[in-house]
Coordinates of C-alpha atoms in Angstrom, one line a residue:
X1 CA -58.4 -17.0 14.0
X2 CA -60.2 -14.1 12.0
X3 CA -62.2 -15.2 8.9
X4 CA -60.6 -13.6 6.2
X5 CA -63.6 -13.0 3.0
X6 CA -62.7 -12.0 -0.4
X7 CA -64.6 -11.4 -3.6
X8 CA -63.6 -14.1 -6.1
X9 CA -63.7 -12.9 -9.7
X10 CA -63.5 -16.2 -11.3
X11 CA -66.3 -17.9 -9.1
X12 CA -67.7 -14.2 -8.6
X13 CA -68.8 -14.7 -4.9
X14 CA -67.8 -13.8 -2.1
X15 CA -65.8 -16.3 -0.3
X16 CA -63.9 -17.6 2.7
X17 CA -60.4 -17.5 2.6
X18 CA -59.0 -20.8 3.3
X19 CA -55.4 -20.8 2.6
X20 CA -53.9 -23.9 0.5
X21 CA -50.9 -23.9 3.3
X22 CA -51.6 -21.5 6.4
X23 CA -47.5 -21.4 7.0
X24 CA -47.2 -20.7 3.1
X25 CA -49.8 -18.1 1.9
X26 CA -48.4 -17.1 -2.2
X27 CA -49.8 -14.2 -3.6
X28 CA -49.1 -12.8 -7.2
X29 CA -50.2 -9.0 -8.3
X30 CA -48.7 -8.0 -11.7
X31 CA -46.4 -5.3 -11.5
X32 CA -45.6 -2.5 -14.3
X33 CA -43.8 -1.8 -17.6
X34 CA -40.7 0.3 -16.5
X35 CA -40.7 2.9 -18.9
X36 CA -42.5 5.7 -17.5
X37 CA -43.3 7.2 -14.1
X38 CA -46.0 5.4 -12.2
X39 CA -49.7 7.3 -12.9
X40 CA -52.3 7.5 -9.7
X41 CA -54.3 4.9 -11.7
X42 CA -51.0 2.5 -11.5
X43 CA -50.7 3.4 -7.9
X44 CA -54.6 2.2 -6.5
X45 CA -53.6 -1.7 -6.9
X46 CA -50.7 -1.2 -5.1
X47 CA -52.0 0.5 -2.2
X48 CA -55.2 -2.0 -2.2
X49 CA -52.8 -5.5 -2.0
X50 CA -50.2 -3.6 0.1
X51 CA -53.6 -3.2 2.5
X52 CA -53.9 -6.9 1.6
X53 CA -50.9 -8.5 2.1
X54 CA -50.4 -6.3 5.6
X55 CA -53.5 -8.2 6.5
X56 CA -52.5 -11.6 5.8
X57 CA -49.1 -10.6 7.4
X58 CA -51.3 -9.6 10.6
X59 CA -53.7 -13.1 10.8
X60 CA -51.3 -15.8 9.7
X61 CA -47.9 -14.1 10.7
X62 CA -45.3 -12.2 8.8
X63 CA -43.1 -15.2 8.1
X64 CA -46.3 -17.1 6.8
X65 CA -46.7 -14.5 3.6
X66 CA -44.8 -14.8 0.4
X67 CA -45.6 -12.1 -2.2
X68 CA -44.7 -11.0 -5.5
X69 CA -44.6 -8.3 -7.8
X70 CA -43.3 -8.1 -10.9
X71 CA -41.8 -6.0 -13.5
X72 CA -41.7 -5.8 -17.1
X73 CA -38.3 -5.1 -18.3
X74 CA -38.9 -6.1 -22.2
X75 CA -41.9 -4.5 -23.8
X76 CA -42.7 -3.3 -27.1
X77 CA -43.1 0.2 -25.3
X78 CA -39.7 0.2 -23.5
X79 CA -38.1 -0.4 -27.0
X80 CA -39.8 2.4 -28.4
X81 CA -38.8 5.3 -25.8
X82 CA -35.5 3.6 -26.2
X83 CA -35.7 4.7 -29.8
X84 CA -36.6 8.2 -29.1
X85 CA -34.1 8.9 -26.5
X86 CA -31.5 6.8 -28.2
X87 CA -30.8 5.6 -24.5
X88 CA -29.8 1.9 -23.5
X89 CA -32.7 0.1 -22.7
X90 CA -31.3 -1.3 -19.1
X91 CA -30.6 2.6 -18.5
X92 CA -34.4 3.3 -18.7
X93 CA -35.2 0.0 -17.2
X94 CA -33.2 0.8 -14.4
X95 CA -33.7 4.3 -13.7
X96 CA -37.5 3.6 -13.8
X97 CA -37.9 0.7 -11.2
X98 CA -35.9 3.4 -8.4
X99 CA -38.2 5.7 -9.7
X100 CA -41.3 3.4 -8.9
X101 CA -39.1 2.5 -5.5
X102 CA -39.4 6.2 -4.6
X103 CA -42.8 6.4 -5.3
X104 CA -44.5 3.4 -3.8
X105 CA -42.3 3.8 -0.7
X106 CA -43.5 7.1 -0.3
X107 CA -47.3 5.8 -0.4
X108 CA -46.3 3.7 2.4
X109 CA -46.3 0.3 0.5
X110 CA -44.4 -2.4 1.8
X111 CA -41.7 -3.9 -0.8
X112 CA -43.0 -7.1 -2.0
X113 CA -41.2 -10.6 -0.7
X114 CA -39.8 -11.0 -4.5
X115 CA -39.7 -8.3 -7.5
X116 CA -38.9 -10.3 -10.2
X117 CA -37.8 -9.0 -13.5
X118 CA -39.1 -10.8 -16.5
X119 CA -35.5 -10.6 -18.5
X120 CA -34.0 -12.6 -15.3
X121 CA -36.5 -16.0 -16.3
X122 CA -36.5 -15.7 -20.0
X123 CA -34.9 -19.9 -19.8
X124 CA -38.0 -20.4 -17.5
X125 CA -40.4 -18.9 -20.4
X126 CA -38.9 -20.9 -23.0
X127 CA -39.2 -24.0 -21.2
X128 CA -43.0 -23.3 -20.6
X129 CA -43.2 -22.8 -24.6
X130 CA -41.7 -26.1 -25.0
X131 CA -44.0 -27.4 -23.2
X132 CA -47.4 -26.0 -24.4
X133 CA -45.8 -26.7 -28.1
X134 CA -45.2 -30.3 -26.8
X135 CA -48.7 -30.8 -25.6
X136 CA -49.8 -29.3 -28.8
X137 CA -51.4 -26.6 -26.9
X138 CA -49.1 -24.2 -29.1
X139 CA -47.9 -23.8 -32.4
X140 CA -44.7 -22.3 -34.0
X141 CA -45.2 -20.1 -37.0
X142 CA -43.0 -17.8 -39.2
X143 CA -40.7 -17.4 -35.8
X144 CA -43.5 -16.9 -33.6
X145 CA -45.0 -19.0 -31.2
X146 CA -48.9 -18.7 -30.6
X147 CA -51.0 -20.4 -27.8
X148 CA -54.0 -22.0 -29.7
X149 CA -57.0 -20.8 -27.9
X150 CA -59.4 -23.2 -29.2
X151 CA -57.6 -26.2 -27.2
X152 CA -58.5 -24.6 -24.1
X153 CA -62.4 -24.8 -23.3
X154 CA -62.7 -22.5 -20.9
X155 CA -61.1 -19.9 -22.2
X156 CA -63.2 -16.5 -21.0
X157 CA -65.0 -18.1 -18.2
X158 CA -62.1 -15.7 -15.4
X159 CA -64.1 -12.2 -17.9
X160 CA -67.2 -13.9 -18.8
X161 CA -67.0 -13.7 -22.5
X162 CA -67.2 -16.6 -24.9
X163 CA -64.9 -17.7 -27.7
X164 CA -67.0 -16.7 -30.6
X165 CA -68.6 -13.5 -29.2
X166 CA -64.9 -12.5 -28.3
X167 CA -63.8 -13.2 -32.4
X168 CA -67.5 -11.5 -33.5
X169 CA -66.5 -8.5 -32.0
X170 CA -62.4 -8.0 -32.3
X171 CA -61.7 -5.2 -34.7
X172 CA -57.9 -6.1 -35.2
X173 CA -56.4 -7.4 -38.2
X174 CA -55.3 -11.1 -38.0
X175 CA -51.9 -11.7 -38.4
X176 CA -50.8 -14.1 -41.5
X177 CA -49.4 -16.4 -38.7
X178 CA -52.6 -17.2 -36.4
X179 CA -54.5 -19.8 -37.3
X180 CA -57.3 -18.0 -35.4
X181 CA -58.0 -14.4 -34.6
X182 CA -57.8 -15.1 -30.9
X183 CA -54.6 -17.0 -30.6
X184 CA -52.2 -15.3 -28.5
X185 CA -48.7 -14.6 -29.2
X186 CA -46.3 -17.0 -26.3
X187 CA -42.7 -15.7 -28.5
X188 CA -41.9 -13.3 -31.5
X189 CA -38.6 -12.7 -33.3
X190 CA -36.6 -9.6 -32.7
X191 CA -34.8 -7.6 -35.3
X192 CA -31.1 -6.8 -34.8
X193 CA -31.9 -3.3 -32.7
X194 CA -34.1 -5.1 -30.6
X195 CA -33.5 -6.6 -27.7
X196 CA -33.4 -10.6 -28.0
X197 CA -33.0 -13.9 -26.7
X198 CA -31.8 -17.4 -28.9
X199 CA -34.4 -20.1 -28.5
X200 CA -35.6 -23.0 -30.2
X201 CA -38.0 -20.5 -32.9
X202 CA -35.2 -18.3 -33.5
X203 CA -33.5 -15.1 -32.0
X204 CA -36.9 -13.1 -30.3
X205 CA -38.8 -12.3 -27.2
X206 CA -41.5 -13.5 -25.2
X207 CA -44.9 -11.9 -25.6
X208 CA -46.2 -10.1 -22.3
X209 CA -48.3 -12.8 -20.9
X210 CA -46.2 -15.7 -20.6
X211 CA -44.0 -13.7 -18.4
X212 CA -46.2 -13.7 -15.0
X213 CA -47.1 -17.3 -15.8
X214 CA -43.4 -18.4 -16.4
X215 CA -42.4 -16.0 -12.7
X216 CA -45.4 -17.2 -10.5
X217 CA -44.9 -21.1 -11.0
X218 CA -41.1 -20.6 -10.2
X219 CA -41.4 -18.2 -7.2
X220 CA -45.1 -19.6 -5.7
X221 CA -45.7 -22.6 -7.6
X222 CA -48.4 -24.2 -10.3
X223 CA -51.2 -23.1 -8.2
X224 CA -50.7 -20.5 -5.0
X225 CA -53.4 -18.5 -3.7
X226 CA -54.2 -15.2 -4.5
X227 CA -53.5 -13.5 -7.8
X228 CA -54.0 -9.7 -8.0
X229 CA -54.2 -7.1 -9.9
X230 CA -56.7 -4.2 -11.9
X231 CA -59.7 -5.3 -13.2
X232 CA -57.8 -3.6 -16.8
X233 CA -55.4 -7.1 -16.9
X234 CA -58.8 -9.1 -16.2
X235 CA -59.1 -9.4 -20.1
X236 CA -57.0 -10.5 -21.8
X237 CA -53.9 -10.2 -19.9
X238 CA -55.5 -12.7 -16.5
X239 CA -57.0 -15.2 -19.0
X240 CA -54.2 -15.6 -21.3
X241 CA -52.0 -16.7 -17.8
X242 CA -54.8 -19.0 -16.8
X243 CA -55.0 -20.5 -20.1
X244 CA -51.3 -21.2 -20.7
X245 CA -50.7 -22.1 -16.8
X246 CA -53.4 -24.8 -16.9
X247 CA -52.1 -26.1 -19.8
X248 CA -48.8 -26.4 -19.2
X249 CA -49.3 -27.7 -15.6
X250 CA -52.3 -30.0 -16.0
X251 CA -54.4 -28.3 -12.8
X252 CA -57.5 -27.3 -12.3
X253 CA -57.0 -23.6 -11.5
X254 CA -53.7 -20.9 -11.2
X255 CA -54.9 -19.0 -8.4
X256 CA -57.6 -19.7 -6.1
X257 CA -59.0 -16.8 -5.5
X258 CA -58.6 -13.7 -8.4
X259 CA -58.9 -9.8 -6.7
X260 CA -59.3 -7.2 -9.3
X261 CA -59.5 -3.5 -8.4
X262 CA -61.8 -1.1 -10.3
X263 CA -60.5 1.6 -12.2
X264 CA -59.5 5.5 -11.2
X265 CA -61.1 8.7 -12.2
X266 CA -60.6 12.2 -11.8
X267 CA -62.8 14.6 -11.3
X268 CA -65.6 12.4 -12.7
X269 CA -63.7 11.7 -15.8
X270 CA -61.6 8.8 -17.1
X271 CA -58.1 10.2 -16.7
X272 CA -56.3 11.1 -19.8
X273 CA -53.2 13.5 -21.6
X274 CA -56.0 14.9 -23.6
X275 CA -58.3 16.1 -20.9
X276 CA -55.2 17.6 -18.4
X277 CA -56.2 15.4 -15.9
X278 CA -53.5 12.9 -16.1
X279 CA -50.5 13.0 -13.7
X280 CA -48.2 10.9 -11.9
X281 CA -47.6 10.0 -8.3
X282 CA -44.5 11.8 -8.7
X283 CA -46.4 14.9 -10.2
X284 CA -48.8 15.3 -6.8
X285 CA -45.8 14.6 -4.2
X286 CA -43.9 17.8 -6.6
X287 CA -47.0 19.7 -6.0
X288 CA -46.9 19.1 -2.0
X289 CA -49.7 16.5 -1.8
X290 CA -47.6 14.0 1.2
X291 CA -47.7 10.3 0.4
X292 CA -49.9 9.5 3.3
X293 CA -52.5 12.0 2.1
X294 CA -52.6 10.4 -1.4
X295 CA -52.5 6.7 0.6
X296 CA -55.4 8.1 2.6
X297 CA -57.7 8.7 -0.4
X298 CA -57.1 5.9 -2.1
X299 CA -58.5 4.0 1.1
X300 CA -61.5 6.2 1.1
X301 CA -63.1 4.0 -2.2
X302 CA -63.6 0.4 -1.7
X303 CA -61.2 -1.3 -4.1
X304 CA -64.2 -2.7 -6.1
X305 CA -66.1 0.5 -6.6
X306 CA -64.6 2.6 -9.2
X307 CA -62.8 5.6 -7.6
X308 CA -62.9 9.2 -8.1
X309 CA -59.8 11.4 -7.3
X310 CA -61.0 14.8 -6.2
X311 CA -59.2 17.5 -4.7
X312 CA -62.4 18.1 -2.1
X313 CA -61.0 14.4 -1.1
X314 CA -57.6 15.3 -1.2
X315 CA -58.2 18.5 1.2
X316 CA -60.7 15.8 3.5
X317 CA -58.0 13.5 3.5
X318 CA -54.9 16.2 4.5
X319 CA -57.3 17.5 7.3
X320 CA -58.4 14.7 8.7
X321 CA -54.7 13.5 8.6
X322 CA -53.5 16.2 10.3
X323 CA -56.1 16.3 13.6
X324 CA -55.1 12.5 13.5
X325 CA -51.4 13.8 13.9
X326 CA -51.9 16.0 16.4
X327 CA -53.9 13.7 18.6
X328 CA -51.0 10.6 18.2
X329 CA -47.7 12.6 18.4
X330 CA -45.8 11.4 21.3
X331 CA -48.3 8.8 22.7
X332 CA -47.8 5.0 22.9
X333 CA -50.4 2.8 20.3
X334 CA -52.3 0.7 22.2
X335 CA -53.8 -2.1 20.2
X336 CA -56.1 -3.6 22.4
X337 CA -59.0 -2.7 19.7
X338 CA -57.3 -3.5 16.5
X339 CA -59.5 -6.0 16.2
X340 CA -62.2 -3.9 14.6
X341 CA -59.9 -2.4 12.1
X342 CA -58.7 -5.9 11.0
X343 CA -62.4 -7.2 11.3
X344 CA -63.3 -4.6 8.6
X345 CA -60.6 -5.1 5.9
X346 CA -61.2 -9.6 7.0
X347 CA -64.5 -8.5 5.1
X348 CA -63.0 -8.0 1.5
X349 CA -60.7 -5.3 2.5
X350 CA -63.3 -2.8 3.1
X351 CA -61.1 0.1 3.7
X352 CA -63.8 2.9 4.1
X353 CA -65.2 0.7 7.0
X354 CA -61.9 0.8 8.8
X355 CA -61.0 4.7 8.3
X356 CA -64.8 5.0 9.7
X357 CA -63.2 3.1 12.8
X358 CA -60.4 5.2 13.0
X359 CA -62.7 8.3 13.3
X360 CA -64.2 6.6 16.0
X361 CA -61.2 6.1 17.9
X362 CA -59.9 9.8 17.4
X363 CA -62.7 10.8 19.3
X364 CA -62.5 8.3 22.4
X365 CA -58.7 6.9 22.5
X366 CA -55.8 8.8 20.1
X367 CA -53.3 5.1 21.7
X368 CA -56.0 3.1 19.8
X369 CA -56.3 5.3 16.9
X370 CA -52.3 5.7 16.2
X371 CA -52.4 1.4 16.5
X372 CA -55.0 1.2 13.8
X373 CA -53.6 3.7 11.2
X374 CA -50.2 1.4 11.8
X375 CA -52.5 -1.4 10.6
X376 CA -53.8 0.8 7.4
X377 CA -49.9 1.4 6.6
X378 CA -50.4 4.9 7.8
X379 CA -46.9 6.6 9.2
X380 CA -46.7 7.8 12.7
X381 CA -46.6 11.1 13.3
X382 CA -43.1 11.4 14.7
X383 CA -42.1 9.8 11.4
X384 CA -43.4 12.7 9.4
X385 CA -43.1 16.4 9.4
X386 CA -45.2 18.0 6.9
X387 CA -48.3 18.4 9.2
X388 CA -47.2 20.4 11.6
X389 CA -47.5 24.3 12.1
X390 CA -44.1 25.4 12.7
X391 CA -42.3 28.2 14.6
X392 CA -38.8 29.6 13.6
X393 CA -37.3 32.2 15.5
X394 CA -33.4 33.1 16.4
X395 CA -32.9 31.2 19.5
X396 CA -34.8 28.2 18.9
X397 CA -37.2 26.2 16.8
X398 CA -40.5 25.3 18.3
X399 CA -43.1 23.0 16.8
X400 CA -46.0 20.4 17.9
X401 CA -43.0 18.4 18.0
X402 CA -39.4 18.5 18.5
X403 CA -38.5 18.2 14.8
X404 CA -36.9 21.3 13.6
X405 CA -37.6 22.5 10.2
X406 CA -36.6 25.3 8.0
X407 CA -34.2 26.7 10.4
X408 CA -31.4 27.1 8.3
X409 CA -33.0 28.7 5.7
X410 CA -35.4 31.1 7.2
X411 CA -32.8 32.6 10.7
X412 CA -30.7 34.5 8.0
X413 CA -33.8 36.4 6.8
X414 CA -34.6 36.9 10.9
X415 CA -31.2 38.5 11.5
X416 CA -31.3 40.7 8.8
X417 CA -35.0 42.0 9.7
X418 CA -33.9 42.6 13.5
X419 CA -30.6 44.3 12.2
X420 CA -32.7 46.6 10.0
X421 CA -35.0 47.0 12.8
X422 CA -32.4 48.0 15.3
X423 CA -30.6 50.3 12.8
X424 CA -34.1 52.1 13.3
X425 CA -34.4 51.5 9.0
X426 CA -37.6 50.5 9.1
X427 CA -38.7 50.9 5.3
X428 CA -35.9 48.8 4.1
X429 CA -37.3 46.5 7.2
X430 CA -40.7 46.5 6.1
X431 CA -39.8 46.0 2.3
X432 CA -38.1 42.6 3.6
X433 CA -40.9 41.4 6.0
X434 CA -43.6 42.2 2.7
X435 CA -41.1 39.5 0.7
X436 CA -40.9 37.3 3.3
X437 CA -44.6 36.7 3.6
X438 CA -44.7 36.5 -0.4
X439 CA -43.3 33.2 0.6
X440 CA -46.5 32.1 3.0
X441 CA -44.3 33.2 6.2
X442 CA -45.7 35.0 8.8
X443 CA -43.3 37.6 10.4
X444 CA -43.8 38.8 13.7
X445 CA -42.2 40.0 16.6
X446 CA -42.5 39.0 20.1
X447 CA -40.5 39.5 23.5
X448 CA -37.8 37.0 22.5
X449 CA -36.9 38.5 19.4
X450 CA -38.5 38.1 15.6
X451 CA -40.3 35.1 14.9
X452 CA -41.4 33.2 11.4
X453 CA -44.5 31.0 11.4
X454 CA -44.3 28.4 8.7
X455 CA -47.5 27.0 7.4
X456 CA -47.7 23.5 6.2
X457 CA -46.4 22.8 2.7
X458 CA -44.1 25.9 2.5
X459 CA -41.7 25.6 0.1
X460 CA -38.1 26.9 1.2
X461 CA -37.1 27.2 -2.3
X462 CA -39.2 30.7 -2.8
X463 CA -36.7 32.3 -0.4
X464 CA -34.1 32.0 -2.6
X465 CA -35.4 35.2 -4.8
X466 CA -34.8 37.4 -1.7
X467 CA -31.7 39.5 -2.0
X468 CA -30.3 39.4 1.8

């Protein structure tokens, strides 16, 4: 079986994999806060354990993986654009987890095995709470409910940072209720326009981080295998879980093994609304950038490095994607070599190693190189269109493939030219065909009749300004 090597953040080495149960492999990767579209920056962890959790899938078998990813459904920050809009907050909720469906399913990811939603295991959060309150790990005060760090030891050791230098150098006020600066907050009350729960402290909410704790000990267990996510969570979000988790379950560890992705730049700078660089995964599939192209550079960055979004990458990415296209439309994968692609993400997912394979394959055997971008969750060509160079003309539409596109939209404009032609008015003619190629088309004429060559990313939409 392949060796499967991942970098542990908590023991900070680079281990073996051994799985706790080869038939039952858990893995936990927090998910967002469904308020807002899904930025590139939320989009890197999901492609990196998507590339993760296809690999496991691959060595241990697809029935053998159990993953989830959660969502935030009460936050602070959903209550608050609730209050602007003056929409129901299970109408935002809603409306944004299709939204991040759309999205992620267009970068290729894989759904996860579970998406739980934290408002769905409020009873399961509570009933931690108890618990850490009953093993005086916690402590109710003024209707909240705080986790007292100081009963936990080794609180820090998952980010490194001690107790004392972690209070030395917190700028925050302390609340009336904490009976120490770090102390964490496990349940708060609500007011009456806020969204609620009753419970043993009063009418509130849970705080953010007893949530994943709460989710992966019902849906994995008190310990499972993998948890994921950026290296953002790492502190305090990650050591808040371990420190309640342990607690309330009396083990040793949560996860065995912690993966943390590096953080996203563009251009070389940290993105942000106030430089213009910020922009959702949405906001680059609206400009034309496909989802495979934005997959493909994400790849291009070892998930430990930090990664800078460029458009030189994006234009490397959408060329290289394209040759790749060409070479593996209408061919049958062969996956005689996959080996080499999964032996270079067994060695902690080390995705620019394995699209460095797949350049080697596009040069010596396009079957092998369509098997291993299958492995990288890279579509097949036939299941996407926007690479190819396109030919429309009255009779017939003619492509690298057998897809026809545009051909609705663009044979009216062909009629009209080859009417205008044959009615021998050739400015109005030529007035139509200078339009037309406002648009990116190429108008020309040949034997059969007029012809339109569409180039990739045209947007039918611009045709809509032309008078026929």
């Amino acid at each position: 079986m392949v060796e499967i090597s991942l970098t542990n953040t908590r023991t900070r080495t680079k281990e073996r994999f051994e799985p706790i149960d080869p038939k039952n492999i858990r893995v936990y990767a927090c998910g967002p806060t469904v308020y807002d579209r899904a930025h590139l920056g939320n989009a890197r962890p999901v492609v990196v354990f998507d590339v993760l959790f296809r690999l496991l899938r691959h060595v241990y078998g697809e029935d053998a993986v159990t993953y989830v990813r959660n969502f935030t459904d009460v936050d602070d920050k959903i209550n608050a654009r609730a209050a602007v809009t003056g929409r129901p907050i299970r109408d935002i909720t809603e409306e944004t987890i299709g939204w991040y469906h759309d999205d992620m399913d267009a970068l290729g990811a894989l759904r996860p095995t579970h998406e739980p939603r934290a408002t769905d295991y409020i009873g399961q959060m509570t009933s931690m709470i108890e618990d850490l309150v009953a093993k005086d790990f916690a402590y109710p005060e003024q209707g909240h409910v705080l986790f007292d760090v100081r009963k936990f030891p080794e609180y820090g050791k998952l980010s490194g940072r001690s107790l004392d230098d972690m209070i030395a150098g917190a700028r925050v006020e302390v609340a009336p209720y904490k009976r120490d600066p770090m102390d964490f907050v496990l349940w708060k009350p609500s007011a009456g326009d806020q969204p609620g729960w009753d419970s043993p402290w009063g009418y509130g909410r849970p705080g953010w981080h007893i949530e994943c704790s709460a989710m992966s000990a019902e849906l994995l267990g008190d310990v499972f295998d993998i948890h994921a996510g950026g290296i953002d969570l790492q502190f305090p979000h990650h050591e808040n879980e371990i420190a309640q988790s342990r607690c309330a379950h009396g083990t040793e560890v949560m996860a065995k093994t912690w993966l943390h992705n590096e953080m996203l730049q563009v251009e070389g700078k940290k993105m942000s609304k106030s430089l213009g660089n910020f922009f959702t995964v949405r906001d680059l599939l609206n400009q034309g950038i496909p989802g495979e192209v934005i997959r493909f550079v994400l790849l291009m960055t070892h998930y430990r490095k930090p990664m800078d979004w460029t458009a030189e990458k994006v234009r490397e990415a959408e060329a290289t994607l394209q040759g790749w296209y060409n070479l593996t439309d209408g061919i049958e994968a062969d996956s005689s070599m996959d080996f080499l692609i999964v032996d270079a993400l067994a060695d902690d997912l080390n995705t620019p190693a394995a699209l460095e394979k797949l350049h080697r394959f596009s040069s010596s055997s396009a079957a092998r190189l369509k098997s291993g971008m299958r492995l990288l969750g890279l579509k097949d060509a036939e299941e996407t269109d926007w690479w190819r160079t396109t030919i429309v003309s009255l009779s017939s539409t003619f492509s690298t493939g057998d897809t026809p596109l545009y051909l609705s939209e663009i044979v009216p404009f062909l009629e009209k030219w080859q009417q205008l032609r044959l009615a021998k008015n050739y400015e109005e003619a030529d007035l139509l065909k200078k339009r037309l190629e406002g648009t990116g088309l190429s108008v020309i004429v040949q034997p059969a009749g007029p012809v339109a060559i569409v180039p990739h990313g045209f947007d039918p939409k611009l045709l809509e300004a032309i008078e026929l």
